[in-house]
Amino acid sequence: MIADMVSPERRAFLKGVAALAATASITRPRPAWAQARPRFTDHPFKLGVTSGDPLPDGMVLWTRLAPDPLRGGGMPAEPVIVQWEVAEDEGMKRVARKGSTVASPDLAHSVHVEVDGLKPGRWYWYRFHAGPESSPIGRTRTAPAPGTPPERLRFAFASCQHWESGFYAGYRHMLNDDLDLICYLGDYIYESSFRAPPVRRHDQPDAKDLETYRLRHALYKTDPDLRAAHAACPWVVTWDDHEVSNDYADDHSEYRGDPRTFLQRRAGAYQAYYEHMPLRRASLPRGPALQLYRTLGWGGLAEFFVLDGRQYRSVQPCGEGRRGGGQVVEATCTENVAPAQSMLGTTQEAWLFDGLRRAGSRWTVLAQQQLMAALRQRDRSGADAYWTDGWDGYAGARQRLLAHLRDQRVPNPVVIGGDIHSFWVTDLQVEPREGAPVVASEFVGTSMTSPSIPYEAFARFLPENPHVRFFESRQRGYVRCTVTAARWLSELRVLDNVADPRSAISTLASFVVQSGRPGAQRV
Ligand code: FE
Ligand code: CA
């Protein structure tokens, strides 16, 4: 009613004011009192630098000022001016773009610079300056121009890097992999400890609020191999449960309890996540909400749909008692096929389905956190069973997604995932049974460090899961992918010994998907 009484000019003006106010709060313009000549008690760039989400004309650059990272950061409670520069050469001589931004105490003095105006499909170098101090130089790149057919894309994907369970030698080996991107698919930090004897210790309280999640992220980034990988190429990140707490679902912790209490915890975890990841302003957290799902294009070669399978999901089916995820007998728990049992939530699913309808690159990548293929298990009595925290607990939603990929003839869909601390290569079918058409190919990576699931117990399920082409849980590592117009190559990389920071690495197995022919073939 009121809108009708306002003139069009007035309405446009009000809209402009609202837009301006929205931008002002988001871009945090340099406050007059921001410290341009800060003094630091120690080198403030100990957490390194990284970049993320490349576009054809730019990317996000990240750092965080933290002279004392394991004791709250060690920064005074005032904003500090940070200069940044992007150059065409390693020596930082031919500067292409530069500017300044503000590292604010309310975001732990983290910096997220969205650079634009760069040339497509090439490498750049970048660094930051604050007062008398300079950051290490990072290397990053832009995506190829839209529609152009780049020769190839080389990327690695990784997940599940529990600090206490091992060292990050895998990242040191990624430096030799000639990667354009690193995709991280969840469990970047772990909020708590495992029972197994640790290789190294968190040595700090379990993460449960903003302060302790910040400490956890800071600890993980003190690892030199992780920092080197962050500086080597752009990252594309999504999360799983342990960035907040084990097996959480939307506003429910695995212990259920009061959702309001859990959402407070989630807000702290999400904020600390944003503060330590190369994410755009579109992902700036608002209370317990953080917009993480997004797309990333790589010329005409690939389009990534980066999904968030935690923030909006329905609670795991048949989860009476305290467990979030658990094994249930198929015949007694059919909540997983109910249409309302959603993994992505209504809004994200609609966004994804709409994007897939328009997907036009050679390869369509679903970058998400879990094993998507059905995995029929048996419980102790021999009854057919499934695990409720993965896609099997959301089987109706999975079937909708796979039917959509089929019906829309989405070009060459490939699903990548993590969470289960083991390698899986699977054929995704709308109806998972022998001989059914294969709709998409799936590669799930083993954990970087986190403990294995029991090999024998899972190997026993394989005869009843003929769509599983490969399974191995006994080694830690990552997956290296080389994508061209003709084929997708996935190499499963494994460390000799995750307890050795200098461990050697080798390729356990390699699989190829030919364009136009879903289903991976071992090579
Ligand atoms: Fe994990
Ligand atoms: Ca997980």
Short mmCIF file of C-alpha atoms and ligand atoms in Angstrom, two decimals:
data_model
loop_
_atom_site.label_atom_id
_atom_site.label_comp_id
_atom_site.label_asym_id
_atom_site.label_seq_id
_atom_site.Cartn_x
_atom_site.Cartn_y
_atom_site.Cartn_z
CA MET A 1 0.00 0.00 0.00
CA ILE A 2 2.64 2.47 1.04
CA ALA A 3 4.68 1.77 -2.10
CA ASP A 4 1.76 3.06 -4.18
CA MET A 5 1.94 6.46 -2.46
CA VAL A 6 5.61 6.91 -3.32
CA SER A 7 6.58 8.48 -6.66
CA PRO A 8 8.74 6.42 -9.02
CA GLU A 9 11.64 8.85 -8.53
CA ARG A 10 11.34 8.59 -4.77
CA ARG A 11 11.15 4.81 -5.04
CA ALA A 12 14.34 4.71 -7.15
CA PHE A 13 16.06 6.97 -4.63
CA LEU A 14 15.04 4.75 -1.71
CA LYS A 15 16.22 1.69 -3.59
CA GLY A 16 19.56 3.41 -4.18
CA VAL A 17 19.91 4.26 -0.49
CA ALA A 18 19.10 0.70 0.50
CA ALA A 19 21.64 -0.67 -1.99
CA LEU A 20 24.27 1.77 -0.76
CA ALA A 21 23.62 0.86 2.87
CA ALA A 22 23.88 -2.82 2.01
CA THR A 23 27.20 -2.31 0.19
CA ALA A 24 28.59 -0.10 2.94
CA SER A 25 28.04 -2.71 5.60
CA ILE A 26 29.48 -5.42 3.42
CA THR A 27 32.53 -3.79 1.87
CA ARG A 28 33.61 -2.18 5.16
CA PRO A 29 35.04 1.04 3.70
CA ARG A 30 38.25 2.22 5.28
CA PRO A 31 37.26 3.75 8.62
CA ALA A 32 38.88 7.12 9.30
CA TRP A 33 40.58 5.61 12.33
CA ALA A 34 42.10 2.60 10.52
CA GLN A 35 45.73 2.24 11.46
CA ALA A 36 47.93 3.01 8.45
CA ARG A 37 51.22 2.57 10.30
CA PRO A 38 50.62 -0.39 12.54
CA ARG A 39 53.34 -1.85 14.71
CA PHE A 40 53.47 -5.57 15.25
CA THR A 41 54.87 -7.57 18.14
CA ASP A 42 56.02 -10.17 15.60
CA HIS A 43 55.73 -11.02 11.90
CA PRO A 44 51.98 -10.71 11.19
CA PHE A 45 51.76 -13.02 8.12
CA LYS A 46 52.46 -16.33 9.87
CA LEU A 47 49.25 -17.89 8.54
CA GLY A 48 50.39 -17.30 4.97
CA VAL A 49 48.37 -16.26 1.95
CA THR A 50 45.97 -17.92 -0.40
CA SER A 51 43.61 -17.18 -3.25
CA GLY A 52 40.35 -18.69 -4.40
CA ASP A 53 37.40 -18.89 -6.77
CA PRO A 54 39.11 -17.67 -9.96
CA LEU A 55 37.06 -15.85 -12.57
CA PRO A 56 38.28 -14.94 -16.07
CA ASP A 57 39.26 -11.47 -14.80
CA GLY A 58 40.24 -12.02 -11.19
CA MET A 59 40.03 -14.00 -7.98
CA VAL A 60 39.86 -13.58 -4.21
CA LEU A 61 43.09 -12.93 -2.32
CA TRP A 62 43.25 -13.88 1.35
CA THR A 63 45.47 -13.31 4.32
CA ARG A 64 45.04 -12.73 8.04
CA LEU A 65 47.19 -10.55 10.29
CA ALA A 66 48.13 -12.72 13.28
CA PRO A 67 51.55 -12.18 14.90
CA ASP A 68 50.54 -14.61 17.67
CA PRO A 69 48.13 -16.99 15.95
CA LEU A 70 47.83 -19.61 18.70
CA ARG A 71 46.97 -17.05 21.34
CA GLY A 72 44.11 -15.17 19.77
CA GLY A 73 46.09 -13.55 16.95
CA GLY A 74 48.05 -10.97 18.92
CA MET A 75 46.55 -7.94 17.17
CA PRO A 76 45.30 -4.78 18.89
CA ALA A 77 41.51 -4.30 18.75
CA GLU A 78 41.66 -1.76 15.94
CA PRO A 79 41.36 -1.88 12.16
CA VAL A 80 44.58 -1.91 10.17
CA ILE A 81 45.19 -0.88 6.57
CA VAL A 82 46.59 -3.61 4.35
CA GLN A 83 48.02 -2.97 0.88
CA TRP A 84 47.86 -5.61 -1.80
CA GLU A 85 49.40 -5.98 -5.23
CA VAL A 86 49.05 -8.41 -8.11
CA ALA A 87 51.88 -8.76 -10.63
CA GLU A 88 52.46 -10.56 -13.91
CA ASP A 89 55.81 -11.89 -12.74
CA GLU A 90 57.22 -13.76 -9.80
CA GLY A 91 59.55 -10.85 -8.97
CA MET A 92 56.50 -8.54 -8.51
CA LYS A 93 57.95 -6.07 -11.04
CA ARG A 94 55.11 -5.79 -13.55
CA VAL A 95 52.26 -4.84 -11.21
CA ALA A 96 48.87 -5.36 -12.86
CA ARG A 97 46.56 -4.27 -10.02
CA LYS A 98 47.01 -2.89 -6.54
CA GLY A 99 44.99 -1.33 -3.79
CA SER A 100 44.35 -1.25 -0.10
CA THR A 101 41.78 -2.69 2.22
CA VAL A 102 41.08 -2.85 5.94
CA ALA A 103 41.73 -5.79 8.23
CA SER A 104 39.11 -5.45 10.89
CA PRO A 105 39.16 -6.92 14.41
CA ASP A 106 35.55 -8.12 14.06
CA LEU A 107 36.77 -10.50 11.33
CA ALA A 108 39.98 -11.46 13.16
CA HIS A 109 42.00 -9.09 10.95
CA SER A 110 41.38 -11.30 7.95
CA VAL A 111 41.54 -9.82 4.47
CA HIS A 112 39.45 -10.85 1.45
CA VAL A 113 40.28 -8.86 -1.68
CA GLU A 114 38.20 -9.43 -4.80
CA VAL A 115 40.53 -8.54 -7.66
CA ASP A 116 39.18 -7.80 -11.13
CA GLY A 117 40.50 -6.33 -14.37
CA LEU A 118 43.04 -9.12 -15.00
CA LYS A 119 43.57 -11.08 -18.20
CA PRO A 120 41.90 -14.48 -18.59
CA GLY A 121 43.69 -17.80 -18.48
CA ARG A 122 47.05 -16.76 -17.04
CA TRP A 123 49.14 -16.93 -13.89
CA TYR A 124 49.72 -14.01 -11.51
CA TRP A 125 51.65 -13.41 -8.30
CA TYR A 126 50.48 -11.40 -5.28
CA ARG A 127 51.46 -10.18 -1.86
CA PHE A 128 50.28 -7.96 0.97
CA HIS A 129 51.93 -5.20 3.00
CA ALA A 130 50.95 -3.92 6.45
CA GLY A 131 53.08 -1.25 8.07
CA PRO A 132 56.72 -2.31 7.67
CA GLU A 133 55.85 -5.97 7.06
CA SER A 134 55.26 -7.89 3.81
CA SER A 135 53.63 -11.26 3.26
CA PRO A 136 55.15 -14.14 1.35
CA ILE A 137 54.40 -14.04 -2.39
CA GLY A 138 51.55 -16.27 -3.54
CA ARG A 139 50.86 -17.58 -7.03
CA THR A 140 47.39 -17.56 -8.48
CA ARG A 141 45.63 -17.57 -11.79
CA THR A 142 42.54 -16.48 -13.64
CA ALA A 143 40.08 -18.87 -15.24
CA PRO A 144 40.08 -19.14 -19.04
CA ALA A 145 37.68 -16.82 -20.87
CA PRO A 146 34.10 -18.14 -21.03
CA GLY A 147 33.43 -20.39 -24.01
CA THR A 148 37.10 -20.78 -24.97
CA PRO A 149 38.31 -24.35 -25.22
CA PRO A 150 41.36 -24.56 -22.91
CA GLU A 151 43.66 -27.51 -23.59
CA ARG A 152 43.32 -28.92 -20.11
CA LEU A 153 42.50 -28.35 -16.47
CA ARG A 154 44.60 -29.97 -13.82
CA PHE A 155 43.35 -29.97 -10.25
CA ALA A 156 43.56 -31.94 -7.04
CA PHE A 157 40.79 -32.58 -4.58
CA ALA A 158 41.27 -33.38 -0.92
CA SER A 159 39.30 -33.69 2.31
CA CYS A 160 39.49 -34.73 5.98
CA GLN A 161 42.81 -33.46 7.32
CA HIS A 162 42.57 -34.24 11.04
CA TRP A 163 45.63 -32.54 12.54
CA GLU A 164 46.27 -35.17 15.16
CA SER A 165 46.07 -38.11 12.72
CA GLY A 166 49.09 -37.23 10.59
CA PHE A 167 51.16 -34.79 8.58
CA TYR A 168 50.29 -32.95 5.40
CA ALA A 169 53.00 -34.45 3.16
CA GLY A 170 50.32 -34.80 0.49
CA TYR A 171 50.30 -31.03 0.04
CA ARG A 172 54.05 -30.96 -0.48
CA HIS A 173 53.59 -33.43 -3.33
CA MET A 174 50.80 -31.33 -4.83
CA LEU A 175 53.44 -28.64 -5.43
CA ASN A 176 54.93 -30.93 -8.10
CA ASP A 177 51.56 -31.71 -9.70
CA ASP A 178 51.33 -28.60 -11.91
CA LEU A 179 47.85 -27.80 -10.59
CA ASP A 180 45.52 -25.04 -11.72
CA LEU A 181 43.28 -25.48 -8.68
CA ILE A 182 42.94 -27.29 -5.38
CA CYS A 183 39.40 -28.25 -4.41
CA TYR A 184 38.82 -28.87 -0.74
CA LEU A 185 35.72 -30.94 -0.04
CA GLY A 186 35.25 -30.69 3.72
CA ASP A 187 36.59 -31.43 7.18
CA TYR A 188 39.29 -28.76 6.84
CA ILE A 189 39.52 -28.62 10.62
CA TYR A 190 38.24 -31.08 13.21
CA GLU A 191 36.56 -29.63 16.25
CA SER A 192 37.61 -32.50 18.52
CA SER A 193 40.00 -35.43 18.89
CA PHE A 194 39.72 -39.07 17.88
CA ARG A 195 40.33 -41.87 20.34
CA ALA A 196 43.30 -43.24 18.38
CA PRO A 197 46.77 -42.26 19.66
CA PRO A 198 47.71 -38.99 17.96
CA VAL A 199 50.67 -38.39 15.64
CA ARG A 200 50.66 -34.76 16.87
CA ARG A 201 48.33 -32.96 19.23
CA HIS A 202 45.83 -30.15 18.85
CA ASP A 203 46.98 -29.06 22.31
CA GLN A 204 44.11 -26.60 22.62
CA PRO A 205 40.50 -26.93 23.81
CA ASP A 206 37.84 -28.48 21.56
CA ALA A 207 36.31 -25.86 19.27
CA LYS A 208 32.85 -24.75 20.39
CA ASP A 209 32.64 -20.97 19.90
CA LEU A 210 34.10 -18.22 17.72
CA GLU A 211 37.28 -17.91 19.74
CA THR A 212 38.07 -21.63 19.80
CA TYR A 213 37.18 -22.17 16.12
CA ARG A 214 39.55 -19.32 15.27
CA LEU A 215 42.29 -21.02 17.26
CA ARG A 216 41.67 -24.29 15.44
CA HIS A 217 41.84 -22.72 11.97
CA ALA A 218 44.98 -20.84 13.00
CA LEU A 219 46.61 -24.04 14.25
CA TYR A 220 45.96 -25.90 10.99
CA LYS A 221 47.42 -23.01 8.98
CA THR A 222 50.64 -23.12 11.01
CA ASP A 223 51.48 -26.30 9.04
CA PRO A 224 54.14 -25.34 6.46
CA ASP A 225 53.02 -27.87 3.82
CA LEU A 226 49.42 -26.71 4.00
CA ARG A 227 50.51 -23.07 3.76
CA ALA A 228 52.73 -23.81 0.74
CA ALA A 229 49.82 -25.46 -1.09
CA HIS A 230 47.62 -22.48 -0.28
CA ALA A 231 50.20 -20.13 -1.82
CA ALA A 232 50.74 -22.28 -4.94
CA CYS A 233 47.40 -21.95 -6.74
CA PRO A 234 43.79 -20.90 -6.15
CA TRP A 235 41.56 -23.01 -3.89
CA VAL A 236 37.89 -23.78 -4.23
CA VAL A 237 36.44 -24.82 -0.89
CA THR A 238 33.35 -26.31 0.60
CA TRP A 239 32.77 -27.78 4.02
CA ASP A 240 31.40 -30.87 5.67
CA ASP A 241 30.44 -31.47 9.31
CA HIS A 242 33.69 -31.11 11.28
CA GLU A 243 34.10 -27.44 10.45
CA VAL A 244 31.28 -27.20 13.03
CA SER A 245 30.59 -30.54 14.75
CA ASN A 246 30.30 -34.21 13.92
CA ASP A 247 27.25 -35.23 11.87
CA TYR A 248 25.36 -32.01 12.36
CA ALA A 249 22.32 -31.33 10.17
CA ASP A 250 21.14 -27.74 9.69
CA ASP A 251 20.27 -26.54 13.20
CA HIS A 252 20.68 -29.93 14.88
CA SER A 253 23.84 -31.22 16.49
CA GLU A 254 24.33 -34.99 16.61
CA TYR A 255 23.09 -34.78 20.20
CA ARG A 256 19.95 -32.94 19.07
CA GLY A 257 19.17 -30.62 21.98
CA ASP A 258 18.06 -26.98 21.64
CA PRO A 259 18.53 -25.73 18.06
CA ARG A 260 19.02 -22.18 19.32
CA THR A 261 22.08 -23.20 21.30
CA PHE A 262 23.43 -25.10 18.33
CA LEU A 263 22.86 -22.19 15.95
CA GLN A 264 24.99 -19.99 18.22
CA ARG A 265 27.79 -22.49 17.95
CA ARG A 266 27.27 -22.75 14.18
CA ALA A 267 27.48 -18.96 13.87
CA GLY A 268 30.90 -18.95 15.56
CA ALA A 269 32.13 -21.84 13.41
CA TYR A 270 30.86 -20.30 10.16
CA GLN A 271 32.42 -16.94 10.96
CA ALA A 272 35.81 -18.50 11.74
CA TYR A 273 35.52 -20.50 8.49
CA TYR A 274 34.89 -17.34 6.47
CA GLU A 275 37.76 -15.59 8.22
CA HIS A 276 40.21 -18.31 7.14
CA MET A 277 39.06 -19.13 3.61
CA PRO A 278 39.46 -17.31 0.28
CA LEU A 279 35.73 -16.61 -0.08
CA ARG A 280 33.97 -13.70 -1.73
CA ARG A 281 31.86 -11.12 0.09
CA ALA A 282 28.82 -13.06 -1.09
CA SER A 283 29.82 -15.58 1.61
CA LEU A 284 30.12 -13.03 4.43
CA PRO A 285 28.35 -14.76 7.34
CA ARG A 286 25.12 -13.33 8.66
CA GLY A 287 24.53 -14.79 12.09
CA PRO A 288 24.32 -18.58 11.68
CA ALA A 289 23.98 -18.35 7.86
CA LEU A 290 26.75 -18.44 5.25
CA GLN A 291 26.08 -18.67 1.52
CA LEU A 292 28.61 -21.23 0.29
CA TYR A 293 27.07 -22.92 -2.75
CA ARG A 294 28.17 -21.37 -6.02
CA THR A 295 29.44 -22.14 -9.52
CA LEU A 296 32.85 -21.83 -11.08
CA GLY A 297 33.48 -21.92 -14.83
CA TRP A 298 36.63 -23.08 -16.60
CA GLY A 299 36.26 -21.80 -20.16
CA GLY A 300 34.14 -24.15 -22.20
CA LEU A 301 35.87 -27.13 -20.59
CA ALA A 302 34.27 -27.46 -17.17
CA GLU A 303 31.68 -25.99 -14.89
CA PHE A 304 31.83 -26.69 -11.16
CA PHE A 305 28.75 -26.67 -8.98
CA VAL A 306 30.11 -26.34 -5.44
CA LEU A 307 27.50 -27.68 -3.03
CA ASP A 308 26.70 -27.27 0.66
CA GLY A 309 25.32 -30.53 2.03
CA ARG A 310 25.23 -29.49 5.71
CA GLN A 311 23.61 -26.13 6.25
CA TYR A 312 20.13 -26.91 4.92
CA ARG A 313 19.80 -30.70 5.20
CA SER A 314 16.97 -32.53 6.92
CA VAL A 315 18.02 -34.41 10.04
CA GLN A 316 19.26 -37.93 9.39
CA PRO A 317 16.40 -40.45 9.13
CA CYS A 318 15.35 -42.58 12.09
CA GLY A 319 17.84 -40.81 14.35
CA GLU A 320 16.16 -41.42 17.67
CA GLY A 321 18.56 -41.26 20.54
CA ARG A 322 21.76 -39.28 20.37
CA ARG A 323 23.46 -40.26 17.11
CA GLY A 324 23.41 -38.04 14.05
CA GLY A 325 24.52 -40.74 11.63
CA GLY A 326 24.14 -44.47 12.18
CA GLN A 327 23.52 -47.77 10.46
CA VAL A 328 19.85 -48.62 10.09
CA VAL A 329 18.02 -51.60 8.61
CA GLU A 330 16.54 -50.74 5.23
CA ALA A 331 13.22 -52.50 5.88
CA THR A 332 12.58 -50.63 9.12
CA CYS A 333 13.66 -47.14 8.06
CA THR A 334 12.19 -45.77 4.85
CA GLU A 335 12.24 -42.11 5.85
CA ASN A 336 15.26 -41.74 3.55
CA VAL A 337 13.11 -41.99 0.42
CA ALA A 338 10.51 -39.43 1.57
CA PRO A 339 10.41 -36.48 -0.87
CA ALA A 340 10.82 -34.02 2.02
CA GLN A 341 14.04 -35.70 3.19
CA SER A 342 16.42 -33.18 1.62
CA MET A 343 20.23 -33.05 1.44
CA LEU A 344 20.54 -29.59 -0.12
CA GLY A 345 17.36 -27.85 1.05
CA THR A 346 14.65 -26.58 -1.29
CA THR A 347 16.36 -23.35 -2.36
CA GLN A 348 19.77 -24.83 -3.11
CA GLU A 349 18.23 -27.78 -4.93
CA ALA A 350 16.17 -25.45 -7.13
CA TRP A 351 19.27 -23.34 -7.83
CA LEU A 352 21.25 -26.46 -8.72
CA PHE A 353 18.55 -27.93 -10.96
CA ASP A 354 18.20 -24.62 -12.76
CA GLY A 355 21.97 -24.34 -13.25
CA LEU A 356 22.21 -27.93 -14.50
CA ARG A 357 19.43 -27.28 -17.00
CA ARG A 358 21.63 -24.58 -18.52
CA ALA A 359 25.00 -26.34 -18.15
CA GLY A 360 26.87 -26.13 -21.44
CA SER A 361 30.51 -26.92 -20.73
CA ARG A 362 32.16 -30.18 -21.76
CA TRP A 363 32.29 -31.49 -18.18
CA THR A 364 29.82 -30.77 -15.37
CA VAL A 365 31.37 -31.24 -11.95
CA LEU A 366 29.41 -31.61 -8.73
CA ALA A 367 31.93 -30.73 -6.00
CA GLN A 368 30.34 -31.87 -2.76
CA GLN A 369 31.23 -33.54 0.51
CA GLN A 370 30.07 -37.15 0.60
CA LEU A 371 29.81 -40.48 -1.21
CA MET A 372 26.81 -40.11 -3.50
CA ALA A 373 26.46 -43.71 -4.70
CA ALA A 374 24.15 -46.08 -2.87
CA LEU A 375 26.09 -48.36 -0.57
CA ARG A 376 24.13 -51.38 0.54
CA GLN A 377 25.50 -52.67 3.83
CA ARG A 378 24.56 -55.56 6.11
CA ASP A 379 24.01 -55.23 9.81
CA ARG A 380 25.20 -57.89 12.28
CA SER A 381 22.11 -60.01 11.71
CA GLY A 382 22.68 -59.95 7.94
CA ALA A 383 19.78 -57.60 7.15
CA ASP A 384 20.14 -55.00 4.37
CA ALA A 385 21.20 -51.74 5.96
CA TYR A 386 22.49 -48.28 5.13
CA TRP A 387 24.34 -45.39 6.78
CA THR A 388 22.07 -42.45 7.54
CA ASP A 389 24.48 -39.49 7.45
CA GLY A 390 25.48 -39.84 3.78
CA TRP A 391 23.40 -39.64 0.58
CA ASP A 392 21.84 -43.02 1.47
CA GLY A 393 19.98 -41.18 4.24
CA TYR A 394 18.65 -38.85 1.53
CA ALA A 395 17.94 -41.45 -1.16
CA GLY A 396 14.83 -39.71 -2.53
CA ALA A 397 16.75 -36.47 -3.01
CA ARG A 398 19.60 -38.36 -4.66
CA GLN A 399 17.23 -40.04 -7.07
CA ARG A 400 15.70 -36.67 -7.99
CA LEU A 401 19.16 -35.28 -8.71
CA LEU A 402 20.31 -38.25 -10.80
CA ALA A 403 17.02 -38.32 -12.75
CA HIS A 404 17.50 -34.61 -13.42
CA LEU A 405 21.03 -35.22 -14.76
CA ARG A 406 19.60 -37.90 -17.05
CA ASP A 407 16.48 -36.05 -18.18
CA GLN A 408 18.26 -32.78 -18.88
CA ARG A 409 21.11 -34.58 -20.66
CA VAL A 410 23.59 -32.67 -18.54
CA PRO A 411 26.97 -32.88 -20.33
CA ASN A 412 29.41 -35.39 -18.81
CA PRO A 413 28.48 -35.18 -15.14
CA VAL A 414 31.25 -36.09 -12.69
CA VAL A 415 30.66 -36.12 -8.93
CA ILE A 416 33.61 -35.60 -6.56
CA GLY A 417 33.41 -36.10 -2.79
CA GLY A 418 35.07 -36.99 0.49
CA ASP A 419 33.96 -37.58 4.11
CA ILE A 420 34.28 -41.37 4.17
CA HIS A 421 38.10 -41.50 4.52
CA SER A 422 38.47 -43.92 1.61
CA PHE A 423 38.61 -44.00 -2.19
CA TRP A 424 35.47 -44.90 -4.11
CA VAL A 425 35.01 -44.99 -7.86
CA THR A 426 31.37 -45.59 -8.71
CA ASP A 427 28.80 -45.60 -11.49
CA LEU A 428 25.86 -43.42 -10.50
CA GLN A 429 22.52 -44.81 -11.62
CA VAL A 430 19.00 -43.52 -11.06
CA GLU A 431 18.03 -47.05 -10.01
CA PRO A 432 21.15 -48.64 -8.54
CA ARG A 433 21.04 -52.15 -9.97
CA GLU A 434 23.12 -54.27 -12.30
CA GLY A 435 22.72 -53.27 -15.93
CA ALA A 436 20.90 -49.99 -15.25
CA PRO A 437 22.15 -47.06 -17.35
CA VAL A 438 25.02 -45.05 -15.87
CA VAL A 439 24.10 -41.38 -15.48
CA ALA A 440 27.28 -39.96 -13.96
CA SER A 441 30.77 -40.97 -12.82
CA GLU A 442 31.84 -40.55 -9.22
CA PHE A 443 35.26 -40.22 -7.57
CA VAL A 444 35.52 -39.99 -3.80
CA GLY A 445 38.93 -39.22 -2.34
CA THR A 446 40.49 -40.79 0.72
CA SER A 447 41.34 -38.57 3.70
CA MET A 448 44.48 -36.45 3.77
CA THR A 449 45.17 -37.74 7.29
CA SER A 450 41.97 -38.79 9.12
CA PRO A 451 41.67 -42.42 10.28
CA SER A 452 40.60 -45.16 7.91
CA ILE A 453 37.24 -46.91 7.94
CA PRO A 454 37.76 -50.68 8.45
CA TYR A 455 38.79 -52.18 5.10
CA GLU A 456 37.57 -55.74 5.55
CA ALA A 457 34.16 -54.71 6.89
CA PHE A 458 33.48 -52.54 3.83
CA ALA A 459 35.11 -54.85 1.28
CA ARG A 460 32.56 -57.45 2.35
CA PHE A 461 29.74 -55.22 1.06
CA LEU A 462 31.19 -54.91 -2.44
CA PRO A 463 29.58 -57.97 -4.09
CA GLU A 464 26.18 -56.44 -3.39
CA ASN A 465 27.25 -53.10 -4.81
CA PRO A 466 28.28 -53.90 -8.39
CA HIS A 467 28.20 -50.20 -9.33
CA VAL A 468 31.29 -49.71 -7.13
CA ARG A 469 34.29 -50.03 -9.43
CA PHE A 470 36.97 -49.43 -6.84
CA PHE A 471 37.30 -49.16 -3.07
CA GLU A 472 40.35 -48.71 -0.85
CA SER A 473 40.46 -47.31 2.66
CA ARG A 474 43.90 -48.26 3.97
CA GLN A 475 45.91 -45.33 2.63
CA ARG A 476 45.77 -41.57 2.99
CA GLY A 477 46.13 -39.13 0.12
CA TYR A 478 44.17 -37.21 -2.49
CA VAL A 479 42.95 -37.36 -6.09
CA ARG A 480 44.66 -35.62 -9.01
CA CYS A 481 42.48 -34.92 -12.04
CA THR A 482 43.57 -34.03 -15.56
CA VAL A 483 40.65 -32.92 -17.70
CA THR A 484 40.69 -32.40 -21.47
CA ALA A 485 37.87 -32.19 -24.00
CA ALA A 486 38.25 -35.90 -24.78
CA ARG A 487 38.73 -37.45 -21.35
CA TRP A 488 38.84 -37.09 -17.58
CA LEU A 489 41.73 -38.78 -15.80
CA SER A 490 41.62 -39.34 -12.01
CA GLU A 491 44.80 -40.55 -10.31
CA LEU A 492 44.44 -41.81 -6.75
CA ARG A 493 47.54 -40.59 -4.91
CA VAL A 494 48.66 -42.32 -1.70
CA LEU A 495 51.28 -41.54 0.93
CA ASP A 496 53.67 -44.24 2.13
CA ASN A 497 53.26 -43.08 5.73
CA VAL A 498 50.98 -40.32 6.95
CA ALA A 499 52.94 -40.16 10.22
CA ASP A 500 56.03 -39.01 8.32
CA PRO A 501 56.04 -35.35 7.19
CA ARG A 502 58.56 -36.33 4.48
CA SER A 503 56.60 -39.34 3.25
CA ALA A 504 56.94 -40.37 -0.40
CA ILE A 505 53.83 -40.63 -2.58
CA SER A 506 52.70 -42.90 -5.40
CA THR A 507 49.70 -43.55 -7.60
CA LEU A 508 47.52 -46.39 -6.34
CA ALA A 509 45.22 -46.56 -9.36
CA SER A 510 44.10 -44.41 -12.30
CA PHE A 511 40.71 -44.15 -13.95
CA VAL A 512 39.53 -42.51 -17.13
CA VAL A 513 36.11 -41.27 -18.17
CA GLN A 514 35.75 -40.73 -21.91
CA SER A 515 33.63 -37.76 -22.95
CA GLY A 516 30.17 -38.96 -23.92
CA ARG A 517 30.55 -42.28 -22.10
CA PRO A 518 29.72 -42.12 -18.36
CA GLY A 519 31.47 -44.64 -16.13
CA ALA A 520 35.14 -44.73 -15.20
CA GLN A 521 37.51 -47.30 -16.73
CA ARG A 522 40.65 -48.37 -14.91
CA VAL A 523 43.84 -47.67 -16.87
FE FE B 1 36.33 -36.50 7.88
CA CA B 2 32.60 -35.68 7.49
#
